[in-house]
Coordinates of C-alpha atoms in Angstrom, one line a residue:
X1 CA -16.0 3.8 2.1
X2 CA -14.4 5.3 -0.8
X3 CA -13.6 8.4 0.6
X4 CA -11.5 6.2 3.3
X5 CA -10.2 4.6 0.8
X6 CA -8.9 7.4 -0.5
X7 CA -7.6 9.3 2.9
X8 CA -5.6 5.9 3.8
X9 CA -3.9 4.3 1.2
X10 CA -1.1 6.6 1.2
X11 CA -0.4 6.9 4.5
X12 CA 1.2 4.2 6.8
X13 CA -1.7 3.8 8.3
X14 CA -3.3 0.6 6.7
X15 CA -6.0 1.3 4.4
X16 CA -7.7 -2.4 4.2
X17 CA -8.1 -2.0 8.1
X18 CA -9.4 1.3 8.2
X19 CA -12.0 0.0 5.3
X20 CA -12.7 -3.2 7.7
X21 CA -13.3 -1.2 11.0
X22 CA -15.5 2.1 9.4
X23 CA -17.6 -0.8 7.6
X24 CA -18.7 -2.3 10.8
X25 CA -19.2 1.1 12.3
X26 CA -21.6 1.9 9.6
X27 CA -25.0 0.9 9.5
X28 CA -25.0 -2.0 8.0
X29 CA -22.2 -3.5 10.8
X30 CA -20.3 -5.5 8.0
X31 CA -16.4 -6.0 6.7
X32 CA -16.9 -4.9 3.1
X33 CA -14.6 -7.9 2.2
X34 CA -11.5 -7.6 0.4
X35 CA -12.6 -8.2 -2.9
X36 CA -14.6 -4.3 -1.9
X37 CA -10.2 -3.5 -1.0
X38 CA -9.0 -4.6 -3.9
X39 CA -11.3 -3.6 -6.6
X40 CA -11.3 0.4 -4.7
X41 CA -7.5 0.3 -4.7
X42 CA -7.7 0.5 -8.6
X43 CA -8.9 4.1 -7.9
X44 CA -6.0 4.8 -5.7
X45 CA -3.9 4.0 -7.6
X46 CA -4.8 5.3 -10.7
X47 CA -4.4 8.3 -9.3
X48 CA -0.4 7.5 -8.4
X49 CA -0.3 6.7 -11.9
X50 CA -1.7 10.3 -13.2
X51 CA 0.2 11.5 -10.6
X52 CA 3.6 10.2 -11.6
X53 CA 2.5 9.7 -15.5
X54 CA 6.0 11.5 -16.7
X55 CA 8.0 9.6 -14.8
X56 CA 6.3 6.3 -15.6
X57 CA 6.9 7.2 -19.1
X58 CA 10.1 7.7 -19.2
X59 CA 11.1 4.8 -16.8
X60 CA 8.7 2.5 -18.7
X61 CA 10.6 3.8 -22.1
X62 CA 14.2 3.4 -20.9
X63 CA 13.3 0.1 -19.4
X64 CA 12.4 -1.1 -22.8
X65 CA 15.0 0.7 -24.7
X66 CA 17.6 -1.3 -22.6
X67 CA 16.7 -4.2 -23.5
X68 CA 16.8 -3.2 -27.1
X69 CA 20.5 -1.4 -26.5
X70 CA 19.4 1.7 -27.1
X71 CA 19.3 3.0 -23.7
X72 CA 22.5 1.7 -21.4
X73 CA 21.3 -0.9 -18.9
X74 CA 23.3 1.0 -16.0
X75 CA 20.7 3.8 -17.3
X76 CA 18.9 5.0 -13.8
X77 CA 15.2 4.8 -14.8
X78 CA 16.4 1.6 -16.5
X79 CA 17.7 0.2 -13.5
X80 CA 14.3 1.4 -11.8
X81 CA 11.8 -0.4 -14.1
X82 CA 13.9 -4.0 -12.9
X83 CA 13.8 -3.1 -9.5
X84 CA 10.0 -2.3 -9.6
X85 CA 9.7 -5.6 -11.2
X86 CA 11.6 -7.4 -8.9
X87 CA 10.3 -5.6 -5.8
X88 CA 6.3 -6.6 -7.2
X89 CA 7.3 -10.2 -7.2
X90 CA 7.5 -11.2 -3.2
X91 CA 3.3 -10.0 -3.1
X92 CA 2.6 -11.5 -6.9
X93 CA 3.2 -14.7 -5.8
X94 CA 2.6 -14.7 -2.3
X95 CA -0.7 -13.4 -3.3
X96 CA -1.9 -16.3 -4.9
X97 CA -0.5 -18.4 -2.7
X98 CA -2.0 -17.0 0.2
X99 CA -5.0 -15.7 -1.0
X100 CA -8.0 -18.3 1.0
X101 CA -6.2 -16.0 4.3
X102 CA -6.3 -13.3 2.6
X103 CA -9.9 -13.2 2.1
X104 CA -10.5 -14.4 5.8
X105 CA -8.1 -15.7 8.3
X106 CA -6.1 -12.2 7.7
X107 CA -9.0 -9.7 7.9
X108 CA -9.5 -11.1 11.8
X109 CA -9.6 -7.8 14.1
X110 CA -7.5 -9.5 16.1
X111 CA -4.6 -9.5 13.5
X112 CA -5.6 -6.0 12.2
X113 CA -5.0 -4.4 15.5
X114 CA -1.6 -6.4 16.4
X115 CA 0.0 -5.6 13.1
X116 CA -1.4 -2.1 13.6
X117 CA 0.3 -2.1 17.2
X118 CA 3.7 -4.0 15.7
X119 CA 4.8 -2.3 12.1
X120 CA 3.7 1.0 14.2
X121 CA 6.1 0.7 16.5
X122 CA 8.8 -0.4 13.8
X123 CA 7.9 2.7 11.7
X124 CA 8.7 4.8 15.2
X125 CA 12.1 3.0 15.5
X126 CA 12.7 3.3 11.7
X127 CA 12.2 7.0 11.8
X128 CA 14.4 7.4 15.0
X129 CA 17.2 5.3 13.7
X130 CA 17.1 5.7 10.2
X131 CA 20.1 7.8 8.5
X132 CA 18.1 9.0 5.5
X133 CA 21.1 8.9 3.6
X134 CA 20.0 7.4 0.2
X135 CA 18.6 8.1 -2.5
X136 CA 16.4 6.4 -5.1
X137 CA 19.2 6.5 -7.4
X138 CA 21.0 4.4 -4.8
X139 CA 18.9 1.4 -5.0
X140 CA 20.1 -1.9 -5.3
X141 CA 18.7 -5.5 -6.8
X142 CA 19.3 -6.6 -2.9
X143 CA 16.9 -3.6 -1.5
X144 CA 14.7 -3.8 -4.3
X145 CA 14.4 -7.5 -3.3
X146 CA 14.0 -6.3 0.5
X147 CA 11.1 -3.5 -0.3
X148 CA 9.6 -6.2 -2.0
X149 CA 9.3 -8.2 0.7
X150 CA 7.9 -5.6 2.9
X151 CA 5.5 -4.8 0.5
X152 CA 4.2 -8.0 0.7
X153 CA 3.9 -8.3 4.3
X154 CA 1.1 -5.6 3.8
X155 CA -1.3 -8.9 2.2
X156 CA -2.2 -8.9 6.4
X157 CA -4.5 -5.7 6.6
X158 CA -2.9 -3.8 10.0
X159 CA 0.5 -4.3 8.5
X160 CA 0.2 -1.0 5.7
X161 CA 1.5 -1.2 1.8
X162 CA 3.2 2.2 2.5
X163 CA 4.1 1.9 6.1
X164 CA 5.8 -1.3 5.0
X165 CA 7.8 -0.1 2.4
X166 CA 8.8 3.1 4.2
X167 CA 9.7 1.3 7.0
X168 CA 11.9 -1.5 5.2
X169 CA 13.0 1.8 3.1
X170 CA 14.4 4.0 6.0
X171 CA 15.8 1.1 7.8
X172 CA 17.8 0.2 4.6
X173 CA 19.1 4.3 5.1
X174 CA 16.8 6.3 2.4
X175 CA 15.5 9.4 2.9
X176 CA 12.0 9.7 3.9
X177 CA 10.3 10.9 0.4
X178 CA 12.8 8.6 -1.3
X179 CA 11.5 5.4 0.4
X180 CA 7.7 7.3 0.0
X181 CA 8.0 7.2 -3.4
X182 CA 9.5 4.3 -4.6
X183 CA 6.6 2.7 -2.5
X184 CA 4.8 4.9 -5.3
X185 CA 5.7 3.1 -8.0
X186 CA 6.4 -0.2 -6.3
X187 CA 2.6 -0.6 -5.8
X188 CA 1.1 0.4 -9.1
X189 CA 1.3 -3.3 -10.8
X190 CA 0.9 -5.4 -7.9
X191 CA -2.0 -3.2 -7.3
X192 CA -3.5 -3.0 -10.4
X193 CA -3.3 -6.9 -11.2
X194 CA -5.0 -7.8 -7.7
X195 CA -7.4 -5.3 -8.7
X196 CA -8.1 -6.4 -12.1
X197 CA -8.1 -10.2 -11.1
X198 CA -10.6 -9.8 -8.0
X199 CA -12.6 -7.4 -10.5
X200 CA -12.6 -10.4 -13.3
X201 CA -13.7 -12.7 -10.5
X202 CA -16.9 -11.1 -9.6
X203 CA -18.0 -10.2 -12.8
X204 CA -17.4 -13.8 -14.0
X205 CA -19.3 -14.9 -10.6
X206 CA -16.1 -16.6 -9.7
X207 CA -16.4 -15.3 -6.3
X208 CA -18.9 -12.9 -4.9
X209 CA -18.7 -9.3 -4.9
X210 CA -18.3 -8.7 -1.2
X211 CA -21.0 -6.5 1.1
X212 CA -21.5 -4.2 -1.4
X213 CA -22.6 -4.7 -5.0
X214 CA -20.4 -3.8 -8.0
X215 CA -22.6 -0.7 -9.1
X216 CA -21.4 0.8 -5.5
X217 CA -18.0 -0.5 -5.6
X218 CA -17.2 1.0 -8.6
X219 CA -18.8 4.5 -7.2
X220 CA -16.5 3.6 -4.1
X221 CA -14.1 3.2 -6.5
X222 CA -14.3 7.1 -8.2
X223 CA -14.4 8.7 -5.2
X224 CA -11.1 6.5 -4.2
X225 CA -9.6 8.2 -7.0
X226 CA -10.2 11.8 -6.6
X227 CA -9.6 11.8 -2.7
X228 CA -6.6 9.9 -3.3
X229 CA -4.9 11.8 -6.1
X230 CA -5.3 14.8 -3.5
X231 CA -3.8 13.0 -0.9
X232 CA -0.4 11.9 -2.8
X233 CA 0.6 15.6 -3.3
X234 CA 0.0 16.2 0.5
X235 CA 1.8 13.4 1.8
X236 CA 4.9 13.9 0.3
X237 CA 5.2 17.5 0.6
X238 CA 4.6 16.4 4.7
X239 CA 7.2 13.7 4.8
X240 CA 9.9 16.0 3.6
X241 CA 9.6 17.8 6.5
X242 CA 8.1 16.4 8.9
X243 CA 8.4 13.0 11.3
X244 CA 6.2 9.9 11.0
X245 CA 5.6 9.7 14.8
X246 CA 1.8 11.2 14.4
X247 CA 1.2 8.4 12.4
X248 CA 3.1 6.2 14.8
X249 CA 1.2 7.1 17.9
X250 CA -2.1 6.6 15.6
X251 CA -1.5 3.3 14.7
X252 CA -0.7 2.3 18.1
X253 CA -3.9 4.2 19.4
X254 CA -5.9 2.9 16.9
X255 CA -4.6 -0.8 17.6
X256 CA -5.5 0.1 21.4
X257 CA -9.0 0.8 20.4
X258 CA -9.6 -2.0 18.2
X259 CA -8.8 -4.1 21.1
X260 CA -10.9 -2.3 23.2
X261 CA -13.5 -2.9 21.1
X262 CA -13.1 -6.7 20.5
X263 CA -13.4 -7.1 23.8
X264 CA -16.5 -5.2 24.7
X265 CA -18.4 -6.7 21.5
X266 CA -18.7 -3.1 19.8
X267 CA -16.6 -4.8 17.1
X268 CA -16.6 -7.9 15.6
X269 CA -13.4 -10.1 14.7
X270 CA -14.7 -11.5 11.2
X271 CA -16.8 -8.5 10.5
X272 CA -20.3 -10.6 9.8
X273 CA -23.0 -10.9 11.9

């Protein structure tokens, strides 16, 4: 589970679905829950944040200096710490809001393979019509706003963190590793304080662990983090060259199958038995 953890999460491919579906192909036939998601996501994206350390840094220091005068505010990492803030806000709150569905009504099959089927099939058009003119020194409170909003429209497993933002991002007219990485960034603190709060709530016994204990979710969790740091490096040296339509036709194939599946009882919507 960790190792598809950490093949998925960076692709637009939906890595809470991908974790939901292996699950009940494994032995034990079971949804690992998305307390499992959220806690092995930490993994992920600590590796984004290794990954992108410098340029954390020195956002995270000119964000600061601006509001101390030091650095201009018009300053562009400046300007890139507010819109990563602003952009986390749509999931933050949505998050809590939402999140009874989150840990149930969302994780149906049934959703995971329509909004596998659907935001594929937006990220096709996206990657056909987009003009991949922009640049993430082109960003704007109103498209940080907009990313934001896509990002949390991933909260439905199907939907994809990073096919969400990419898709909102090359609609919007940025270039396909622009939108890649700002979805980067964009998902390190929403990330990390789902993470963090599931991981309070099961150590506190606020809420149970999921399929798998804690001991094994945090080994799920490792193994997140190595595969995953591996993966970032790959998928943006692919996106500057290359198309999203593999991943299209995936999704789309992969929705297919899930259907399939539902229908001939090899799958389970809830994912218990």
């Amino acid at each position: 589970m960790g190792l598809v953890q950490g093949l998925t999460e960076f692709l637009p491919i939906s890595s809470s679905a991908h974790l939901n579906i292996v699950g009940q192909l494994l032995p034990e036939k079971h949804d690992p829950g998305a307390a499992f998601t959220a806690i092995t996501q930490l993994g992920t994206e600590t590796a984004v944040l290794i990954f992108f350390w410098k340029d954390i840094v020195r956002i995270v220091k000119a964000w600061f200096g601006s509001l101390t005068g030091r650095v201009p505010r018009n300053d562009p990492d400046a300007r890139m710490g507010w819109y990563v803030i602003i952009g986390s806000l749509p999931i933050c709150i949505l998050g809590l809001l939402l999140e009874k569905y989150i840990d149930s009504t969302f994780r149906s099959l049934w959703v995971v393979a329509t909004m596998l089927i659907v935001f594929g099939v937006l990220l096709g058009i996206a990657d056909r019509v987009g003009k991949e003119q922009r640049k993430l020194e082109d960003l704007t409170v109103r498209h940080g706003v907009l990313y934001g909003i896509a990002q949390a429209l991933a909260l439905i497993p199907g939907v994809s963190r990073s096919g969400g933002t990419i898709t909102a991002g090359m609609f919007m007219g940025y270039t396909r590793e622009a939108a890649a990485r700002y979805s980067f960034l964009l998902a390190l603190p929403a990330v990390f304080i789902s993470g963090l709060y599931k991981t309070a709530k099961v150590i506190t016994g606020a809420e149970a662990g999921g399929y798998y204990g804690l001991p094994s979710t945090i080994l799920a969790t490792i193994i997140a983090f190595v595969v995953g740091y591996a993966m970032i490096g790959w998928f943006l040296k692919y996106v500057t060259t290359k198309s999203y339509s593999v991943f299209v036709w995936y999704r789309i194939a992969l929705g297919a199958l899930i259907f399939i599946g539902l229908g001939t009882g090899v799958l389970n919507a809830t994912g218990s038995f």
